[in-house]
């Protein structure tokens, strides 16, 4: 769209006939028609008169002469001000998403898994709704096999922030003795996936915030920020809605629910840098300390409580270890480390040679399995 | 992950300090299926050392198993995500990738190049600052290249990197490079792209990706990575007039009322005079805050503003600098990119979301569509999936906006189907067709209520819908006779009769059916305004249009009567012999045979004609009207 076409449209919009403009400024109709078509420019001394008659602002009539200008002091300050950093832009995007959901959802909830991504998501939610509190509860699906340190940290954070937390445990699974040692993939399915679905259905939540990031694995890279689930909580990667600009379509069909991912565009490094910069509390298990561990299924597993099945011939040994991700303790491998501060963790992460999710047993199946799991309703 | 910076090992604090101030560049890559796009992105991730060793091991294993590069690493496997597309060997959707260097963080929208996915490219481009357009050096500028460039310019991207790839396969020829560049610049002159940076590369071998290539001494420009790291990003429109669409009103207690939103342009300071559009109410900014007070906020920040006065402002309003507020209108010229399998029909009503405003909209005129390959303008009556058209649209109420060319957030919108709730289109506002200030509803002193009251009734519309031959007109006639006998004032709009007059210019295509019902809905409303009970007997096969007619009436004054008869039954009745003709193919677009009928989901009345005689049905309807108090008037 060139400036000329724009000007023509503006004159048409004004509803003032060229004949009347001509009469008012004392020029011929032919001259006015040339101004309108852009063949000639409106003489400078007539611009303000034409502005009065037509209501078209002068900086539109002669952009070469009149510019929309800010006061000089402000302009100078702005020129000197630095650009927004990548973390500021990510933060702004996440806060925008959190607010869009709250504005459009009937009954939102935030899935809080106690890990570092959840810590960042919660911190962003506190910012998004300050000086008030986030207008939704938090939901923790507890498999009953989480590190005890996670549960302590969770309770302490909720008390400090004064937030409402719903804990959901699949009691039926507990009664049936479902555990990570004997039931493998079925364990995750029953205690995590099924439990999550049941919790959402029970409370009637229509939108659930999740802390997933697109850099985590390949199928996540294509998932939308507002990701729809059928009444059976299935994800259909081929039926995703296009997301343009900052516009999210949150309209649901009957029975559908939404998973909203405010930190989709953050990477692991962004998360750690933000935690460092904003001084966000995280579970102490992320920091290296002497902990009792055994070797189990090729991973270093911490003996968090008496339920750990220590392989025959092994005794727990004390090692200085930390965890790169947190989940169910029998499924979460520790890494030997000396990193006891945030900068040391980041340093170790940048220098290390294995990626984040390797510690999690769930991803070890075929490379497309995460997509299958998600279609079935895993978060 | 062996990172480039020595600071990581030696002084992590200094490294973190340096990385706190990194900027962010979002770009898209566009190329045809075989241009090597996935390979290029894989290479950028690889060369920026963003691949962990275990991922690399998996990549090497995958390359041997299903790669296309023999024993070499197939970088494309790094980015081809979903199982379905792995099997097809192509990318089918928009995916987002991330990498980071010393200077910048990058978000790449990886968008497919083949024709049926214009939708995905527009989606990926909508948030991008820059586009990398790939060309296969062996094949030069192709139809696809033109299409990608047009879409990039349509969405308002001003900076393009022309990555001429596979230079290794043309002997790194300077002549080939110059020829392709010449072809491209000639074509691109007609587009609104401001800056084109051509770079000869080989994504596969790594020429001019991060390291200058020794194979092309004739090239003196930057490597691709060097350009991406240093290209100036438009400074987020900070100096433009202030705009913040209000997302949410923050009212944690009686002492605080704040307005939250993402600043889409400009800068705001405490004390600034602001105008809330479309209402044009004015106030002054009291505080600018995130979780604490800020000295000012600028484009790209999510903030909360409190005002000095208690003025009416809620989600959907736009806070503007008082001196340069956004325009307000309810009719626009726009470009619309259609993104759904169900075509766009002029006249059908959709939901339109612009910023935080959601309104009802319809396309009043489809001026032409654009052939994305040749840029030719072509006449069209509807838009199919992935088609682009110049459209006039009309909204049910005025909204605050800026032209898309001036502000993407204030001029870019999506259309949502009212029944399926899918996002069916993206649109860009060029300009308003009239100013809202000029539209006045002529105030009428004698109201519809008083007109109806004078007649001892309340105005309403009885909308009979159903298949041809279901008995709509028969039942409607009986109802009208009874109402007449009761001394009520009625009128009848019958499908066949209206088609002889008002709608004689319309046929039976989907587009014309929509317009047919739109006109009848408007006429029915005018007659209801006159205080009449209006009986409308139309097949009206689409839910959307019946909804549109319903929306024209006040709540409680629209009665949808579904005259229900199974297709087999009406076909056996066939009073006008139309079904036989339709079955023989002599009538095209016949509802129930070759054109769909969407039955009402929640009609006010559902008449099952296989069980109820027309007389009994008419009695039931009149009884219902009476029970709802419509046969007594209020005198206003």
Coordinates of C-alpha atoms in Angstrom, one line a residue, chain B residues 208-403:
Chain B
X208 CA 29.3 -19.4 4.5
X209 CA 27.1 -20.7 7.3
X210 CA 29.3 -19.7 10.3
X211 CA 32.7 -19.7 8.6
X212 CA 33.6 -17.7 5.4
X213 CA 33.9 -20.2 2.6
X214 CA 37.3 -20.7 1.0
X215 CA 35.5 -22.0 -2.1
X216 CA 34.0 -18.7 -3.0
X217 CA 36.7 -16.1 -2.8
X218 CA 34.6 -13.8 -5.1
X219 CA 32.1 -13.4 -2.2
X220 CA 32.9 -10.6 0.2
X221 CA 29.7 -10.4 2.3
X222 CA 29.0 -11.7 5.7
X223 CA 28.3 -15.4 6.5
X224 CA 24.7 -16.3 7.2
X225 CA 25.3 -16.5 11.0
X226 CA 27.2 -13.2 11.1
X227 CA 24.4 -11.4 9.3
X228 CA 21.7 -12.9 11.6
X229 CA 23.8 -11.8 14.6
X230 CA 24.2 -8.3 13.5
X231 CA 21.2 -7.3 11.4
X232 CA 19.4 -4.4 13.1
X233 CA 16.0 -5.4 14.4
X234 CA 13.3 -2.8 14.0
X235 CA 13.3 -1.0 17.3
X236 CA 10.0 -2.4 18.3
X237 CA 8.1 0.7 17.3
X238 CA 9.0 2.5 20.5
X239 CA 8.7 5.9 19.0
X240 CA 5.3 5.3 17.5
X241 CA 2.1 6.5 19.3
X242 CA 1.3 4.5 22.5
X243 CA -1.0 1.5 22.2
X244 CA -1.9 -1.1 24.7
X245 CA -4.9 -3.4 24.1
X246 CA -6.4 -4.1 27.6
X247 CA -6.3 -7.8 28.3
X248 CA -7.6 -7.9 31.8
X249 CA -8.7 -5.6 34.6
X250 CA -6.7 -6.3 37.7
X251 CA -8.8 -5.6 40.8
X252 CA -7.4 -7.5 43.8
X253 CA -9.1 -5.3 46.3
X254 CA -11.1 -2.1 46.6
X255 CA -8.0 0.1 46.7
X256 CA -6.5 -0.9 43.4
X257 CA -7.8 -1.1 39.9
X258 CA -5.2 -1.7 37.1
X259 CA -5.4 -2.4 33.4
X260 CA -3.1 -5.2 32.2
X261 CA -1.8 -5.6 28.7
X262 CA 1.1 -6.0 26.3
X263 CA 2.4 -2.6 25.0
X264 CA 2.1 -3.0 21.2
X265 CA 3.8 0.3 20.3
X266 CA 5.1 3.5 21.9
X267 CA 6.2 4.3 25.4
X268 CA 4.2 5.3 28.4
X269 CA 5.2 7.3 31.5
X270 CA 3.3 8.0 34.7
X271 CA 1.5 11.3 34.2
X272 CA 0.9 10.7 30.5
X273 CA -2.6 11.7 29.2
X274 CA -4.3 8.7 27.6
X275 CA -7.4 8.1 25.7
X276 CA -9.3 4.8 25.9
X277 CA -10.6 3.8 22.5
X278 CA -13.3 3.3 21.1
X279 CA -15.1 5.2 23.9
X280 CA -12.5 8.1 23.7
X281 CA -12.7 8.6 27.5
X282 CA -9.7 10.4 28.8
X283 CA -7.5 10.1 31.9
X284 CA -3.9 10.3 33.1
X285 CA -1.6 7.4 33.9
X286 CA -1.1 7.1 37.7
X287 CA 1.3 4.2 37.8
X288 CA 3.1 1.9 35.4
X289 CA 4.1 -1.4 36.9
X290 CA 5.0 -5.1 36.4
X291 CA 5.3 -6.5 39.9
X292 CA 6.7 -3.1 41.1
X293 CA 6.6 0.4 39.8
X294 CA 8.5 1.2 36.6
X295 CA 9.8 4.7 35.5
X296 CA 8.3 4.0 32.0
X297 CA 7.3 1.0 29.8
X298 CA 7.9 0.5 26.1
X299 CA 6.7 -1.6 23.2
X300 CA 7.0 -5.3 23.9
X301 CA 6.5 -5.2 27.6
X302 CA 3.6 -6.7 29.5
X303 CA 2.5 -4.2 32.2
X304 CA -0.3 -3.0 34.4
X305 CA -1.4 0.6 34.3
X306 CA -3.5 2.4 36.9
X307 CA -5.3 5.7 36.1
X308 CA -6.0 8.9 38.0
X309 CA -9.7 8.7 37.3
X310 CA -12.3 6.0 37.7
X311 CA -13.2 5.6 34.0
X312 CA -15.0 2.8 32.3
X313 CA -12.4 0.6 30.6
X314 CA -12.4 -3.2 30.2
X315 CA -11.0 -6.0 28.1
X316 CA -11.2 -5.2 24.4
X317 CA -10.5 -1.4 24.9
X318 CA -7.2 0.0 23.7
X319 CA -5.3 2.5 25.8
X320 CA -3.8 5.1 23.5
X321 CA -1.6 8.2 23.8
X322 CA -4.2 11.0 24.0
X323 CA -2.6 13.0 21.2
X324 CA -2.6 10.2 18.7
X325 CA -5.4 7.8 19.5
X326 CA -6.2 4.8 17.3
X327 CA -8.9 5.2 14.7
X328 CA -12.3 3.6 15.2
X329 CA -14.4 2.0 12.5
X330 CA -16.7 -0.9 11.7
X331 CA -15.9 -1.3 8.0
X332 CA -12.6 -2.0 6.5
X333 CA -10.7 -3.0 3.4
X334 CA -8.6 -6.0 4.3
X335 CA -6.5 -8.8 2.8
X336 CA -7.7 -12.2 4.0
X337 CA -5.8 -15.4 3.9
X338 CA -8.2 -18.3 4.1
X339 CA -6.9 -21.2 6.3
X340 CA -9.8 -23.7 6.4
X341 CA -11.2 -26.5 4.3
X342 CA -14.7 -24.9 4.4
X343 CA -14.6 -22.0 2.0
X344 CA -15.2 -18.4 3.0
X345 CA -18.6 -17.2 1.8
X346 CA -19.3 -13.5 1.6
X347 CA -22.2 -12.6 3.8
X348 CA -21.6 -15.4 6.3
X349 CA -20.9 -14.2 9.8
X350 CA -17.7 -15.0 11.6
X351 CA -16.1 -14.0 14.9
X352 CA -13.3 -11.5 14.4
X353 CA -10.5 -11.2 17.0
X354 CA -8.4 -8.1 16.8
X355 CA -6.1 -7.5 19.8
X356 CA -8.3 -8.3 22.7
X357 CA -11.5 -7.3 21.0
X358 CA -13.9 -10.0 19.7
X359 CA -16.8 -9.0 17.5
X360 CA -19.0 -10.4 14.8
X361 CA -17.9 -9.8 11.2
X362 CA -18.8 -10.7 7.7
X363 CA -17.2 -10.1 4.3
X364 CA -19.4 -7.7 2.4
X365 CA -17.4 -7.8 -0.9
X366 CA -14.8 -10.1 -2.2
X367 CA -13.1 -7.8 -4.6
X368 CA -10.7 -10.3 -6.1
X369 CA -8.4 -13.1 -5.1
X370 CA -4.7 -13.1 -5.7
X371 CA -2.8 -15.9 -7.5
X372 CA 0.1 -16.4 -5.2
X373 CA 2.3 -17.7 -7.9
X374 CA 1.8 -14.9 -10.5
X375 CA 0.4 -12.1 -8.3
X376 CA -2.5 -11.9 -10.8
X377 CA -5.8 -10.6 -9.6
X378 CA -8.7 -12.9 -10.3
X379 CA -12.5 -12.6 -9.9
X380 CA -13.9 -14.9 -7.3
X381 CA -17.1 -15.6 -5.4
X382 CA -15.6 -17.4 -2.5
X383 CA -12.1 -18.2 -1.0
X384 CA -10.9 -21.7 -0.7
X385 CA -8.2 -23.1 1.7
X386 CA -4.9 -21.2 1.2
X387 CA -6.4 -18.6 -1.1
X388 CA -5.8 -14.9 -0.5
X389 CA -8.4 -12.2 -1.3
X390 CA -8.9 -8.5 -1.1
X391 CA -12.1 -8.1 1.0
X392 CA -14.3 -5.5 2.4
X393 CA -15.6 -6.5 5.8
X394 CA -18.2 -5.2 8.1
X395 CA -18.4 -5.6 11.9
X396 CA -21.4 -5.5 14.2
X397 CA -19.8 -2.7 16.2
X398 CA -16.9 -0.3 15.9
X399 CA -13.4 -1.3 17.0
X400 CA -10.2 0.6 17.7
X401 CA -7.5 -0.2 15.1
X402 CA -4.4 1.0 13.2
X403 CA -3.5 0.0 9.6

